[in-house]
Amino acid sequence: MTQLDLPGPAPAHPAPQRTTEQVTRLRLLVTVKTAPRPTDRSDRTVYAAGISADPDRPGWIRLAPIPIGELGPAAAFGTYDIISVDARPADPDFGRESWQPVPDTLVREHHLKRWQWRQPWLDPYVGETVCRAQPDGPTLALVRPRQVDGLVLAPHPDWTIEQRRRLDAYADRLDPTGRQDRGPLCAPRFTGAYRYRCNGYDCPGHQHTIVDWEFAALQHRLAGLPDDRLRNALTTAFLRRICGPDRDPAFYLGRSGNRPDGYDVLGVYWPPRR
């Protein structure tokens, strides 16, 4: 199964086969894109994940690293876009779902705008518990919580000195005048985490950090607000709206450590409640 040892529907086949180092053309529905941040490999990279659009090879796919500064306008993509890209199997330590894309081959094909278009793709992947996850289990999952208890906000620790050095060098190359808008690459003011309980028996509760692109992007768009109003805007958007009583949310989870429940929230699937 590609889910976290869960009952209920799941894809019938594993993720695309990884038997050689040859380049493979992948098609996928992008479900999450992480916020950009400076890394050792590139000045600004993201990783994206989604489900295969190839009916012969269904399953989760992670693409990393994606240097967003190297993507042209035709390759700019977001969540619920269907894209195609050449990719090679990544280091097995990153999980069997992981692939290393060839950035200049990425093509955005189509966007699924409405929830009713997305649900036939995603509902079969929804699981109900994270409590039975194993360290060697899937690195990606979609889990519906029994109850969302809250959104935890805390001041962002800011980038390290080395990360700031790389950001400054990158911005200077783009615009030596210093007027370049760096967007979400500036450290957001707040980190966020969801507190929730899954449907596992006697679930003690989970708290998983949000690394969604939109969480950082919203803070950038509202940079002029004072802290209290920004906190309220984040709570309104990511708790009251996305996890509101008229929605049926599920969390896209990506493994972030060796603990069985060591996951980050990569994004939220939040169709209307039926």
mmCIF file of C-alpha atoms in Angstrom:
data_model
loop_
_atom_site.group_PDB
_atom_site.id
_atom_site.type_symbol
_atom_site.label_atom_id
_atom_site.label_comp_id
_atom_site.label_asym_id
_atom_site.label_seq_id
_atom_site.Cartn_x
_atom_site.Cartn_y
_atom_site.Cartn_z
ATOM 1 C CA MET A 1 0.000 0.000 0.000
ATOM 2 C CA THR A 2 1.092 3.579 -0.526
ATOM 3 C CA GLN A 3 -0.724 4.737 2.585
ATOM 4 C CA LEU A 4 0.183 4.429 6.256
ATOM 5 C CA ASP A 5 -0.944 0.833 6.982
ATOM 6 C CA LEU A 6 -4.560 1.863 6.804
ATOM 7 C CA PRO A 7 -7.850 0.152 6.044
ATOM 8 C CA GLY A 8 -9.970 1.414 3.205
ATOM 9 C CA PRO A 9 -9.254 2.185 -0.462
ATOM 10 C CA ALA A 10 -5.704 2.546 -1.714
ATOM 11 C CA PRO A 11 -3.962 2.447 -5.093
ATOM 12 C CA ALA A 12 -3.691 -1.073 -6.457
ATOM 13 C CA HIS A 13 -0.092 -0.695 -7.626
ATOM 14 C CA PRO A 14 3.109 0.799 -6.226
ATOM 15 C CA ALA A 15 4.680 4.069 -7.290
ATOM 16 C CA PRO A 16 6.564 4.161 -10.612
ATOM 17 C CA GLN A 17 9.199 1.422 -10.816
ATOM 18 C CA ARG A 18 12.775 2.367 -9.986
ATOM 19 C CA THR A 19 14.738 -0.432 -11.595
ATOM 20 C CA THR A 20 17.339 1.594 -13.503
ATOM 21 C CA GLU A 21 19.083 4.941 -13.461
ATOM 22 C CA GLN A 22 17.656 5.814 -16.865
ATOM 23 C CA VAL A 23 15.608 8.967 -17.245
ATOM 24 C CA THR A 24 11.854 8.371 -17.038
ATOM 25 C CA ARG A 25 9.097 10.691 -18.217
ATOM 26 C CA LEU A 26 6.696 11.221 -15.313
ATOM 27 C CA ARG A 27 3.209 12.731 -15.325
ATOM 28 C CA LEU A 28 1.641 13.711 -12.031
ATOM 29 C CA LEU A 29 -1.066 15.760 -10.391
ATOM 30 C CA VAL A 30 0.783 18.150 -8.065
ATOM 31 C CA THR A 31 -0.871 18.223 -4.647
ATOM 32 C CA VAL A 32 1.747 20.108 -2.615
ATOM 33 C CA LYS A 33 4.638 22.484 -3.139
ATOM 34 C CA THR A 34 6.822 23.403 -0.180
ATOM 35 C CA ALA A 35 7.852 26.948 0.686
ATOM 36 C CA PRO A 36 11.189 27.956 -0.875
ATOM 37 C CA ARG A 37 14.229 28.281 1.337
ATOM 38 C CA PRO A 38 17.997 28.507 0.815
ATOM 39 C CA THR A 39 19.719 25.120 0.670
ATOM 40 C CA ASP A 40 23.183 23.743 0.131
ATOM 41 C CA ARG A 41 22.288 22.576 -3.378
ATOM 42 C CA SER A 42 20.810 25.755 -4.784
ATOM 43 C CA ASP A 43 19.998 29.333 -3.862
ATOM 44 C CA ARG A 44 16.315 28.641 -3.777
ATOM 45 C CA THR A 45 14.664 25.296 -4.209
ATOM 46 C CA VAL A 46 11.322 23.715 -3.502
ATOM 47 C CA TYR A 47 10.073 20.202 -3.614
ATOM 48 C CA ALA A 48 6.756 19.138 -5.008
ATOM 49 C CA ALA A 49 4.743 15.984 -4.511
ATOM 50 C CA GLY A 50 1.628 14.472 -5.959
ATOM 51 C CA ILE A 51 0.096 11.375 -7.444
ATOM 52 C CA SER A 52 1.005 9.744 -10.719
ATOM 53 C CA ALA A 53 -1.178 10.548 -13.714
ATOM 54 C CA ASP A 54 0.022 7.395 -15.461
ATOM 55 C CA PRO A 55 -2.728 4.758 -15.071
ATOM 56 C CA ASP A 56 -0.159 1.984 -15.482
ATOM 57 C CA ARG A 57 1.989 3.288 -12.606
ATOM 58 C CA PRO A 58 -0.193 4.896 -9.911
ATOM 59 C CA GLY A 59 1.239 6.023 -6.589
ATOM 60 C CA TRP A 60 2.893 8.942 -4.820
ATOM 61 C CA ILE A 61 5.736 10.888 -6.434
ATOM 62 C CA ARG A 62 8.100 13.390 -4.816
ATOM 63 C CA LEU A 63 10.190 15.694 -7.032
ATOM 64 C CA ALA A 64 13.263 17.284 -5.443
ATOM 65 C CA PRO A 65 15.141 19.477 -5.676
ATOM 66 C CA ILE A 66 13.411 21.897 -8.050
ATOM 67 C CA PRO A 67 15.406 25.140 -8.508
ATOM 68 C CA ILE A 68 12.509 27.505 -9.103
ATOM 69 C CA GLY A 69 14.786 30.248 -10.415
ATOM 70 C CA GLU A 70 15.641 28.028 -13.390
ATOM 71 C CA LEU A 71 12.042 27.383 -14.473
ATOM 72 C CA GLY A 72 10.759 29.400 -17.397
ATOM 73 C CA PRO A 73 7.220 30.892 -17.603
ATOM 74 C CA ALA A 74 5.863 27.805 -19.374
ATOM 75 C CA ALA A 75 7.108 25.602 -16.532
ATOM 76 C CA ALA A 76 5.713 27.644 -13.629
ATOM 77 C CA PHE A 77 3.309 25.380 -11.776
ATOM 78 C CA GLY A 78 1.169 25.221 -8.667
ATOM 79 C CA THR A 79 -0.970 22.809 -6.716
ATOM 80 C CA TYR A 80 -3.532 20.774 -8.641
ATOM 81 C CA ASP A 81 -1.675 21.303 -11.897
ATOM 82 C CA ILE A 82 -0.932 18.260 -14.016
ATOM 83 C CA ILE A 83 2.715 18.394 -15.083
ATOM 84 C CA SER A 84 5.145 16.179 -16.944
ATOM 85 C CA VAL A 85 8.885 16.059 -16.404
ATOM 86 C CA ASP A 86 11.916 13.863 -17.051
ATOM 87 C CA ALA A 87 13.338 12.462 -13.815
ATOM 88 C CA ARG A 88 15.830 9.988 -12.408
ATOM 89 C CA PRO A 89 15.369 7.857 -9.284
ATOM 90 C CA ALA A 90 16.669 9.728 -6.243
ATOM 91 C CA ASP A 91 18.818 8.361 -3.440
ATOM 92 C CA PRO A 92 16.862 5.475 -1.820
ATOM 93 C CA ASP A 93 17.407 7.128 1.572
ATOM 94 C CA PHE A 94 14.855 9.769 0.544
ATOM 95 C CA GLY A 95 12.164 7.141 -0.018
ATOM 96 C CA ARG A 96 11.029 5.043 -2.915
ATOM 97 C CA GLU A 97 8.642 7.815 -3.991
ATOM 98 C CA SER A 98 11.491 10.296 -4.587
ATOM 99 C CA TRP A 99 12.721 11.366 -8.013
ATOM 100 C CA GLN A 100 15.257 13.972 -9.133
ATOM 101 C CA PRO A 101 13.723 16.074 -11.933
ATOM 102 C CA VAL A 102 15.469 17.549 -14.962
ATOM 103 C CA PRO A 103 14.197 21.156 -14.535
ATOM 104 C CA ASP A 104 14.305 22.292 -18.164
ATOM 105 C CA THR A 105 12.026 19.409 -19.216
ATOM 106 C CA LEU A 106 9.141 20.354 -16.929
ATOM 107 C CA VAL A 107 5.877 21.206 -18.703
ATOM 108 C CA ARG A 108 2.620 22.388 -17.141
ATOM 109 C CA GLU A 109 -0.224 20.657 -18.973
ATOM 110 C CA HIS A 110 -3.495 21.427 -17.223
ATOM 111 C CA HIS A 111 -5.064 22.736 -14.008
ATOM 112 C CA LEU A 112 -7.861 21.032 -12.052
ATOM 113 C CA LYS A 113 -9.772 24.073 -10.837
ATOM 114 C CA ARG A 114 -12.789 22.543 -9.096
ATOM 115 C CA TRP A 115 -12.908 20.239 -6.086
ATOM 116 C CA GLN A 116 -15.237 17.861 -7.909
ATOM 117 C CA TRP A 117 -12.531 17.396 -10.560
ATOM 118 C CA ARG A 118 -9.882 16.687 -7.923
ATOM 119 C CA GLN A 119 -11.814 14.319 -5.670
ATOM 120 C CA PRO A 120 -11.866 11.276 -8.010
ATOM 121 C CA TRP A 121 -8.064 11.473 -8.084
ATOM 122 C CA LEU A 122 -7.491 11.946 -4.364
ATOM 123 C CA ASP A 123 -10.294 10.317 -2.371
ATOM 124 C CA PRO A 124 -8.875 6.793 -2.957
ATOM 125 C CA TYR A 125 -5.629 7.908 -1.271
ATOM 126 C CA VAL A 126 -7.169 9.228 1.948
ATOM 127 C CA GLY A 127 -6.234 7.283 5.091
ATOM 128 C CA GLU A 128 -7.475 7.665 8.644
ATOM 129 C CA THR A 129 -4.545 7.245 11.060
ATOM 130 C CA VAL A 130 -0.909 8.112 11.533
ATOM 131 C CA CYS A 131 -0.565 6.229 14.834
ATOM 132 C CA ARG A 132 0.371 2.933 13.150
ATOM 133 C CA ALA A 133 3.009 4.447 10.867
ATOM 134 C CA GLN A 134 6.340 2.601 10.708
ATOM 135 C CA PRO A 135 9.787 4.222 10.275
ATOM 136 C CA ASP A 136 10.323 2.287 7.050
ATOM 137 C CA GLY A 137 6.833 3.031 5.756
ATOM 138 C CA PRO A 138 5.786 5.487 3.045
ATOM 139 C CA THR A 139 7.337 8.934 3.146
ATOM 140 C CA LEU A 140 4.145 10.532 1.797
ATOM 141 C CA ALA A 141 0.550 10.118 2.905
ATOM 142 C CA LEU A 142 -2.849 11.806 2.967
ATOM 143 C CA VAL A 143 -4.546 11.449 6.360
ATOM 144 C CA ARG A 144 -7.954 12.710 7.476
ATOM 145 C CA PRO A 145 -7.962 13.807 11.139
ATOM 146 C CA ARG A 146 -10.757 12.886 13.499
ATOM 147 C CA GLN A 147 -10.476 16.326 15.064
ATOM 148 C CA VAL A 148 -8.313 19.410 14.485
ATOM 149 C CA ASP A 149 -7.525 20.874 17.901
ATOM 150 C CA GLY A 150 -5.723 24.038 16.899
ATOM 151 C CA LEU A 151 -3.111 25.979 14.974
ATOM 152 C CA VAL A 152 0.115 26.688 16.883
ATOM 153 C CA LEU A 153 1.968 29.849 15.786
ATOM 154 C CA ALA A 154 5.439 30.839 16.964
ATOM 155 C CA PRO A 155 8.036 33.444 15.899
ATOM 156 C CA HIS A 156 10.200 32.180 13.054
ATOM 157 C CA PRO A 157 13.853 31.717 14.151
ATOM 158 C CA ASP A 158 14.968 33.377 10.876
ATOM 159 C CA TRP A 159 17.545 32.008 8.471
ATOM 160 C CA THR A 160 21.036 31.215 9.650
ATOM 161 C CA ILE A 161 23.942 33.505 8.780
ATOM 162 C CA GLU A 162 25.029 31.127 6.014
ATOM 163 C CA GLN A 163 21.521 30.918 4.592
ATOM 164 C CA ARG A 164 21.297 34.720 4.566
ATOM 165 C CA ARG A 165 24.630 34.925 2.754
ATOM 166 C CA ARG A 166 23.335 32.647 -0.001
ATOM 167 C CA LEU A 167 20.084 34.606 -0.265
ATOM 168 C CA ASP A 168 21.938 37.916 -0.582
ATOM 169 C CA ALA A 169 24.245 36.500 -3.249
ATOM 170 C CA TYR A 170 21.284 35.202 -5.210
ATOM 171 C CA ALA A 171 19.368 38.491 -5.021
ATOM 172 C CA ASP A 172 22.451 40.465 -6.079
ATOM 173 C CA ARG A 173 22.787 38.322 -9.187
ATOM 174 C CA LEU A 174 19.159 38.989 -10.069
ATOM 175 C CA ASP A 175 19.263 42.718 -9.379
ATOM 176 C CA PRO A 176 22.544 44.450 -8.422
ATOM 177 C CA THR A 177 20.551 47.582 -7.474
ATOM 178 C CA GLY A 178 19.061 45.800 -4.461
ATOM 179 C CA ARG A 179 15.472 46.446 -5.553
ATOM 180 C CA GLN A 180 14.664 42.775 -6.253
ATOM 181 C CA ASP A 181 11.514 41.480 -4.559
ATOM 182 C CA ARG A 182 12.569 38.225 -2.875
ATOM 183 C CA GLY A 183 9.047 37.044 -2.160
ATOM 184 C CA PRO A 184 8.601 34.151 0.252
ATOM 185 C CA LEU A 185 12.387 33.639 0.330
ATOM 186 C CA CYS A 186 12.408 36.180 3.138
ATOM 187 C CA ALA A 187 11.907 34.217 6.339
ATOM 188 C CA PRO A 188 8.223 34.374 7.342
ATOM 189 C CA ARG A 189 7.430 35.985 10.664
ATOM 190 C CA PHE A 190 5.720 32.888 12.038
ATOM 191 C CA THR A 191 6.070 29.148 11.924
ATOM 192 C CA GLY A 192 2.909 27.113 12.173
ATOM 193 C CA ALA A 193 1.855 23.627 13.236
ATOM 194 C CA TYR A 194 -1.426 21.750 13.353
ATOM 195 C CA ARG A 195 -2.487 19.984 16.549
ATOM 196 C CA TYR A 196 -4.885 17.183 15.714
ATOM 197 C CA ARG A 197 -6.043 13.693 16.544
ATOM 198 C CA CYS A 198 -6.199 11.003 13.910
ATOM 199 C CA ASN A 199 -8.597 8.051 13.920
ATOM 200 C CA GLY A 200 -6.117 5.697 15.571
ATOM 201 C CA TYR A 201 -7.332 3.882 18.656
ATOM 202 C CA ASP A 202 -6.570 6.047 21.729
ATOM 203 C CA CYS A 203 -4.660 8.565 19.570
ATOM 204 C CA PRO A 204 -2.615 10.766 21.955
ATOM 205 C CA GLY A 205 -2.629 13.621 19.445
ATOM 206 C CA HIS A 206 -0.104 14.878 16.915
ATOM 207 C CA GLN A 207 1.562 18.228 16.274
ATOM 208 C CA HIS A 208 3.081 18.566 12.809
ATOM 209 C CA THR A 209 4.832 21.598 11.355
ATOM 210 C CA ILE A 210 3.362 23.327 8.292
ATOM 211 C CA VAL A 211 5.810 23.692 5.381
ATOM 212 C CA ASP A 212 3.207 24.609 2.755
ATOM 213 C CA TRP A 213 4.183 27.240 0.168
ATOM 214 C CA GLU A 214 0.912 29.089 0.779
ATOM 215 C CA PHE A 215 1.627 29.488 4.514
ATOM 216 C CA ALA A 216 4.792 31.469 3.721
ATOM 217 C CA ALA A 217 3.284 33.247 0.706
ATOM 218 C CA LEU A 218 0.323 34.587 2.706
ATOM 219 C CA GLN A 219 2.694 36.094 5.255
ATOM 220 C CA HIS A 220 4.652 37.768 2.469
ATOM 221 C CA ARG A 221 1.464 39.231 0.958
ATOM 222 C CA LEU A 222 0.394 40.564 4.376
ATOM 223 C CA ALA A 223 3.840 41.777 5.429
ATOM 224 C CA GLY A 224 2.480 45.213 6.337
ATOM 225 C CA LEU A 225 0.204 43.916 9.090
ATOM 226 C CA PRO A 226 1.222 44.075 12.765
ATOM 227 C CA ASP A 227 1.880 40.746 14.476
ATOM 228 C CA ASP A 228 -1.534 40.404 16.104
ATOM 229 C CA ARG A 229 -3.423 40.977 12.852
ATOM 230 C CA LEU A 230 -1.102 38.651 10.940
ATOM 231 C CA ARG A 231 -1.687 35.923 13.539
ATOM 232 C CA ASN A 232 -5.436 36.403 13.152
ATOM 233 C CA ALA A 233 -5.182 36.255 9.335
ATOM 234 C CA LEU A 234 -3.211 32.994 9.486
ATOM 235 C CA THR A 235 -5.674 31.476 11.954
ATOM 236 C CA THR A 236 -8.626 32.543 9.812
ATOM 237 C CA ALA A 237 -7.131 31.114 6.624
ATOM 238 C CA PHE A 238 -5.528 27.890 7.878
ATOM 239 C CA LEU A 239 -7.844 26.923 10.733
ATOM 240 C CA ARG A 240 -11.285 28.518 10.502
ATOM 241 C CA ARG A 241 -11.527 28.377 6.693
ATOM 242 C CA ILE A 242 -9.535 25.332 5.609
ATOM 243 C CA CYS A 243 -10.511 23.230 8.626
ATOM 244 C CA GLY A 244 -13.943 24.781 9.125
ATOM 245 C CA PRO A 245 -17.167 22.857 9.826
ATOM 246 C CA ASP A 246 -18.201 23.006 6.157
ATOM 247 C CA ARG A 247 -14.967 21.309 5.027
ATOM 248 C CA ASP A 248 -13.667 17.753 5.132
ATOM 249 C CA PRO A 249 -9.906 18.343 5.559
ATOM 250 C CA ALA A 250 -7.095 15.833 5.219
ATOM 251 C CA PHE A 251 -3.390 16.556 5.668
ATOM 252 C CA TYR A 252 -0.738 15.846 3.070
ATOM 253 C CA LEU A 253 2.090 14.483 5.231
ATOM 254 C CA GLY A 254 5.753 14.131 4.336
ATOM 255 C CA ARG A 255 8.239 12.293 6.539
ATOM 256 C CA SER A 256 10.707 14.612 8.264
ATOM 257 C CA GLY A 257 12.572 12.329 10.647
ATOM 258 C CA ASN A 258 13.187 8.789 11.845
ATOM 259 C CA ARG A 259 10.325 8.721 14.339
ATOM 260 C CA PRO A 260 7.286 6.755 13.089
ATOM 261 C CA ASP A 261 5.094 9.881 13.299
ATOM 262 C CA GLY A 262 7.876 12.273 12.245
ATOM 263 C CA TYR A 263 5.915 14.099 9.553
ATOM 264 C CA ASP A 264 5.423 17.654 8.332
ATOM 265 C CA VAL A 265 2.162 18.988 6.947
ATOM 266 C CA LEU A 266 2.956 19.735 3.306
ATOM 267 C CA GLY A 267 -0.512 21.048 2.561
ATOM 268 C CA VAL A 268 -4.205 20.461 3.187
ATOM 269 C CA TYR A 269 -6.822 18.753 1.025
ATOM 270 C CA TRP A 270 -10.066 20.500 2.005
ATOM 271 C CA PRO A 271 -13.046 19.708 -0.230
ATOM 272 C CA PRO A 272 -16.538 20.714 0.916
ATOM 273 C CA ARG A 273 -18.087 18.412 3.499
ATOM 274 C CA ARG A 274 -20.648 16.154 1.876
#
